[in-house]
């Protein structure tokens, strides 16, 4: 049986959050919460303790890089996938250096999200088999 993931979506665009939520529902994710900026993402990450966060890089208030840094300080094992459109490649290296799990290019597709979720589930199965 596949583990059901609790997922937090953080993006300042309502349309992108809605599209990603629909994709995650197709992927049978268990619980899906939303945050509209980095400040809300930090708070929701503390409250819901998600397995996975999809985090936009460019947002008002606290951007995705600042939120990632705070979230990783709180929970270094958390898997955070940074999402952004073209033109933010310099942010990508910084995000990976701060502990981001992966990166997804916008527009977000079902195939890209499915690949990330499958990778996480395979890693968790491998880890639990080694315990």
Coordinates of N, CA and C in Angstrom, one line a residue:
X1 N 0.8 -1.2 0.0 CA 0.0 0.0 0.0 C 0.9 1.3 0.0
X2 N 0.5 2.2 -0.8 CA 1.2 3.5 -0.9 C 0.9 4.4 0.3
X3 N 2.0 5.0 0.8 CA 1.8 6.0 1.9 C 1.1 7.2 1.3
X4 N 0.2 7.7 2.0 CA -0.5 8.9 1.6 C 0.2 10.2 2.1
X5 N 0.6 11.1 1.3 CA 1.3 12.2 1.7 C 0.4 13.4 2.1
X6 N 0.9 14.1 3.1 CA 0.3 15.4 3.5 C 1.1 16.5 2.8
X7 N 0.4 17.3 2.1 CA 1.2 18.3 1.2 C 0.7 19.7 1.5
X8 N 1.7 20.6 1.5 CA 1.4 22.1 1.6 C 1.8 22.7 0.3
X9 N 0.9 23.5 -0.2 CA 1.1 24.3 -1.5 C 1.3 25.7 -1.1
X10 N 2.4 26.3 -1.5 CA 2.6 27.7 -1.2 C 2.9 28.5 -2.4
X11 N 2.0 29.3 -2.8 CA 2.1 30.1 -4.0 C 1.2 31.3 -3.9
X12 N 1.6 32.5 -4.4 CA 0.8 33.7 -4.2 C -0.3 33.7 -5.3
X13 N -0.3 32.8 -6.3 CA -1.3 32.8 -7.3 C -2.4 31.7 -7.0
X14 N -3.6 32.2 -6.9 CA -4.7 31.3 -6.6 C -4.9 30.3 -7.7
X15 N -4.7 30.7 -8.9 CA -4.8 29.8 -10.0 C -3.8 28.7 -10.0
X16 N -2.6 29.0 -9.6 CA -1.5 27.9 -9.6 C -1.8 27.0 -8.4
X17 N -2.2 27.6 -7.3 CA -2.6 26.7 -6.1 C -3.7 25.7 -6.5
X18 N -4.7 26.2 -7.2 CA -5.8 25.4 -7.6 C -5.4 24.3 -8.6
X19 N -4.6 24.7 -9.5 CA -4.1 23.7 -10.5 C -3.3 22.6 -9.8
X20 N -2.4 23.0 -8.9 CA -1.5 22.1 -8.2 C -2.3 21.2 -7.3
X21 N -3.3 21.8 -6.6 CA -4.2 21.0 -5.8 C -4.9 19.9 -6.6
X22 N -5.4 20.3 -7.7 CA -6.1 19.3 -8.6 C -5.1 18.2 -9.0
X23 N -3.9 18.5 -9.3 CA -2.9 17.5 -9.7 C -2.6 16.6 -8.5
X24 N -2.5 17.2 -7.3 CA -2.2 16.4 -6.1 C -3.3 15.5 -5.8
X25 N -4.6 15.9 -6.0 CA -5.7 15.0 -5.8 C -5.7 13.9 -6.7
X26 N -5.3 14.1 -8.0 CA -5.2 13.0 -9.0 C -4.1 12.0 -8.5
X27 N -3.1 12.5 -7.8 CA -2.0 11.7 -7.3 C -2.3 11.0 -6.0
X28 N -3.6 11.2 -5.5 CA -4.1 10.6 -4.3 C -3.4 11.1 -3.0
X29 N -3.0 12.3 -3.0 CA -2.4 12.9 -1.7 C -3.4 13.0 -0.7
X30 N -3.1 12.7 0.5 CA -4.0 12.6 1.6 C -4.6 13.9 2.1
X31 N -3.8 14.8 2.5 CA -4.3 16.1 3.0 C -3.5 17.2 2.2
X32 N -4.2 18.2 1.7 CA -3.6 19.2 0.9 C -4.0 20.6 1.5
X33 N -3.0 21.3 2.0 CA -3.3 22.7 2.6 C -2.7 23.7 1.6
X34 N -3.1 24.9 1.8 CA -2.6 26.0 0.9 C -2.1 27.2 1.8
X35 N -1.1 27.9 1.3 CA -0.6 29.1 1.9 C -0.3 30.1 0.7
X36 N -0.6 31.4 1.0 CA -0.5 32.3 -0.1 C 0.8 33.1 -0.1
X37 N 1.6 32.9 0.9 CA 3.0 33.6 0.9 C 3.9 32.8 1.9
X38 N 5.1 33.3 1.9 CA 6.1 32.6 2.8 C 5.8 32.6 4.3
X39 N 5.2 33.7 4.7 CA 4.8 33.8 6.2 C 3.8 32.8 6.5
X40 N 2.8 32.7 5.7 CA 1.7 31.7 5.9 C 2.3 30.3 5.8
X41 N 3.2 30.1 4.9 CA 3.8 28.7 4.7 C 4.6 28.3 5.9
X42 N 5.3 29.2 6.5 CA 6.1 28.8 7.7 C 5.1 28.4 8.8
X43 N 4.0 29.2 9.0 CA 3.0 28.9 10.1 C 2.3 27.6 9.8
X44 N 1.9 27.4 8.5 CA 1.2 26.1 8.2 C 2.1 24.9 8.3
X45 N 3.4 25.1 8.0 CA 4.3 24.0 8.1 C 4.5 23.5 9.5
X46 N 4.5 24.5 10.4 CA 4.5 24.2 11.9 C 3.3 23.5 12.3
X47 N 2.1 23.9 11.9 CA 0.8 23.4 12.3 C 0.6 22.0 11.8
X48 N 0.7 21.8 10.5 CA 0.3 20.6 9.8 C 1.4 19.5 9.7
X49 N 2.6 19.9 9.9 CA 3.8 19.0 9.7 C 3.6 18.2 8.4
X50 N 3.7 18.8 7.3 CA 3.5 18.1 6.0 C 4.7 17.2 5.7
X51 N 4.4 16.2 4.8 CA 5.5 15.4 4.3 C 6.2 16.1 3.1
X52 N 5.5 17.0 2.4 CA 6.0 17.6 1.2 C 5.4 19.0 1.1
X53 N 6.3 20.0 0.7 CA 5.8 21.3 0.4 C 6.2 21.7 -1.0
X54 N 5.3 22.2 -1.8 CA 5.6 22.9 -3.0 C 5.6 24.4 -2.8
X55 N 6.8 25.0 -3.0 CA 7.0 26.4 -2.6 C 7.4 27.2 -3.8
X56 N 6.6 28.3 -4.1 CA 7.0 29.2 -5.1 C 8.2 30.0 -4.6
X57 N 9.0 30.4 -5.5 CA 10.2 31.2 -5.1 C 9.8 32.7 -5.0
X58 N 9.2 33.3 -6.0 CA 8.9 34.7 -6.0 C 7.5 35.0 -5.4
X59 N 7.5 35.6 -4.2 CA 6.2 35.9 -3.6 C 6.4 37.2 -2.8
X60 N 5.3 37.9 -2.5 CA 5.4 39.1 -1.7 C 5.6 38.7 -0.2
X61 N 6.0 39.7 0.6 CA 6.2 39.4 2.0 C 7.5 38.6 2.1
X62 N 7.4 37.4 2.6 CA 8.6 36.5 2.6 C 8.6 35.7 1.4
X63 N 9.7 35.7 0.6 CA 9.7 34.9 -0.6 C 10.0 33.5 -0.3
X64 N 10.0 32.6 -1.3 CA 10.2 31.2 -1.1 C 11.5 30.8 -0.5
X65 N 12.6 31.6 -0.8 CA 13.9 31.3 -0.3 C 13.9 31.5 1.2
X66 N 13.4 32.7 1.6 CA 13.4 33.0 3.1 C 12.5 32.0 3.8
X67 N 11.4 31.6 3.3 CA 10.5 30.7 4.0 C 11.2 29.3 4.0
X68 N 11.8 28.9 2.9 CA 12.6 27.6 2.9 C 13.6 27.6 4.0
X69 N 14.4 28.6 4.1 CA 15.4 28.7 5.2 C 14.8 28.5 6.6
X70 N 13.7 29.2 6.9 CA 13.1 29.0 8.2 C 12.5 27.6 8.4
X71 N 11.9 27.1 7.4 CA 11.2 25.8 7.5 C 12.3 24.7 7.6
X72 N 13.4 24.8 6.9 CA 14.5 23.8 7.0 C 15.2 23.9 8.3
X73 N 15.3 25.1 8.9 CA 15.9 25.2 10.3 C 15.0 24.5 11.3
X74 N 13.7 24.5 11.1 CA 12.7 23.9 12.0 C 12.7 22.4 11.8
X75 N 12.7 22.0 10.5 CA 12.6 20.5 10.2 C 13.5 20.2 9.0
X76 N 14.8 19.9 9.2 CA 15.7 19.6 8.1 C 15.4 18.4 7.2
X77 N 14.5 17.5 7.7 CA 14.2 16.3 7.0 C 13.0 16.6 6.0
X78 N 12.3 17.7 6.1 CA 11.2 18.0 5.3 C 11.5 18.1 3.8
X79 N 10.7 17.6 3.0 CA 11.0 17.7 1.5 C 10.2 18.9 1.0
X80 N 11.0 19.9 0.5 CA 10.5 21.1 -0.1 C 10.9 21.1 -1.5
X81 N 9.9 21.2 -2.4 CA 10.1 21.3 -3.8 C 9.8 22.8 -4.2
X82 N 10.9 23.4 -4.8 CA 10.7 24.8 -5.2 C 10.1 24.9 -6.6
X83 N 9.2 25.8 -6.8 CA 8.5 25.9 -8.1 C 8.7 27.4 -8.5
X84 N 9.1 27.5 -9.8 CA 9.2 28.8 -10.3 C 9.2 28.9 -11.8
X85 N 9.0 30.0 -12.4 CA 9.0 30.2 -13.8 C 10.4 30.5 -14.2
X86 N 10.6 30.6 -15.5 CA 12.0 30.8 -16.1 C 12.5 32.2 -15.5
X87 N 13.8 32.3 -15.4 CA 14.4 33.5 -15.0 C 14.8 33.6 -13.5
X88 N 14.6 32.5 -12.8 CA 14.9 32.4 -11.4 C 16.0 31.4 -11.1
X89 N 16.8 31.1 -12.1 CA 17.9 30.1 -12.0 C 18.9 30.4 -10.9
X90 N 19.2 31.6 -10.7 CA 20.1 32.0 -9.6 C 19.5 31.6 -8.2
X91 N 18.2 31.7 -8.1 CA 17.5 31.4 -6.9 C 17.5 29.8 -6.7
X92 N 17.5 29.1 -7.8 CA 17.5 27.7 -7.7 C 18.7 27.1 -6.9
X93 N 19.9 27.6 -7.3 CA 21.1 27.1 -6.6 C 21.0 27.4 -5.1
X94 N 20.6 28.6 -4.8 CA 20.5 29.1 -3.4 C 19.5 28.1 -2.7
X95 N 18.4 27.8 -3.3 CA 17.4 27.0 -2.7 C 17.9 25.6 -2.4
X96 N 18.6 25.0 -3.4 CA 19.2 23.7 -3.2 C 20.3 23.7 -2.1
X97 N 21.1 24.8 -2.0 CA 22.1 24.9 -1.0 C 21.4 25.0 0.4
X98 N 20.2 25.5 0.5 CA 19.5 25.6 1.7 C 18.7 24.4 2.1
X99 N 18.8 23.4 1.2 CA 18.1 22.1 1.6 C 16.9 21.7 0.8
X100 N 16.6 22.5 -0.2 CA 15.4 22.1 -1.0 C 15.6 20.7 -1.6
X101 N 14.5 20.0 -1.7 CA 14.6 18.6 -2.1 C 14.7 18.5 -3.6
X102 N 14.0 19.4 -4.3 CA 13.9 19.3 -5.8 C 13.4 20.7 -6.3
X103 N 13.3 20.7 -7.6 CA 12.8 22.0 -8.3 C 11.9 21.6 -9.4
X104 N 10.8 22.3 -9.5 CA 9.8 22.1 -10.6 C 9.6 23.4 -11.4
X105 N 9.6 23.2 -12.7 CA 9.4 24.4 -13.5 C 8.0 24.7 -13.8
X106 N 7.6 25.9 -13.8 CA 6.2 26.3 -14.1 C 6.2 26.4 -15.7
X107 N 5.1 26.1 -16.3 CA 3.8 25.6 -15.8 C 4.0 24.2 -15.2
X108 N 3.4 24.0 -14.1 CA 3.5 22.7 -13.4 C 2.6 21.6 -14.1
X109 N 3.2 20.5 -14.4 CA 2.4 19.4 -15.1 C 2.2 18.2 -14.2
X110 N 1.2 17.4 -14.5 CA 0.9 16.2 -13.8 C 2.1 15.3 -13.8
X111 N 2.8 15.2 -14.9 CA 3.9 14.3 -15.0 C 5.1 14.7 -14.1
X112 N 5.3 16.0 -14.0 CA 6.4 16.4 -13.1 C 6.1 16.2 -11.7
X113 N 4.9 16.4 -11.3 CA 4.5 16.2 -9.9 C 4.5 14.7 -9.5
X114 N 3.9 13.9 -10.5 CA 3.9 12.5 -10.3 C 5.3 11.9 -10.1
X115 N 6.2 12.4 -10.9 CA 7.6 11.9 -10.8 C 8.2 12.2 -9.4
X116 N 8.0 13.4 -8.9 CA 8.5 13.8 -7.6 C 7.9 12.9 -6.5
X117 N 6.6 12.8 -6.5 CA 5.9 12.0 -5.5 C 6.4 10.5 -5.6
X118 N 6.5 10.0 -6.8 CA 7.0 8.6 -6.9 C 8.4 8.5 -6.3
X119 N 9.3 9.5 -6.6 CA 10.7 9.5 -6.1 C 10.7 9.5 -4.5
X120 N 9.8 10.3 -3.9 CA 9.7 10.4 -2.5 C 9.3 9.1 -1.9
X121 N 8.2 8.5 -2.5 CA 7.7 7.2 -2.0 C 8.7 6.1 -2.1
X122 N 9.5 6.0 -3.2 CA 10.5 5.0 -3.4 C 11.6 5.2 -2.3
X123 N 12.0 6.4 -2.1 CA 13.0 6.7 -1.0 C 12.5 6.3 0.3
X124 N 11.3 6.6 0.7 CA 10.8 6.2 2.0 C 10.7 4.7 2.1
X125 N 10.3 4.0 1.1 CA 10.3 2.5 1.1 C 11.6 2.0 1.3
X126 N 12.6 2.5 0.6 CA 14.0 2.1 0.8 C 14.5 2.3 2.2
X127 N 14.2 3.5 2.8 CA 14.6 3.8 4.1 C 13.9 2.9 5.1
X128 N 12.7 2.6 5.0 CA 12.0 1.8 5.9 C 12.4 0.3 5.8
X129 N 12.9 -0.1 4.6 CA 13.4 -1.4 4.5 C 14.8 -1.6 5.1
X130 N 15.5 -0.5 5.2 CA 16.9 -0.5 5.9 C 16.8 -0.3 7.4
X131 N 15.6 -0.1 7.9 CA 15.6 0.1 9.4 C 15.7 -1.2 10.1

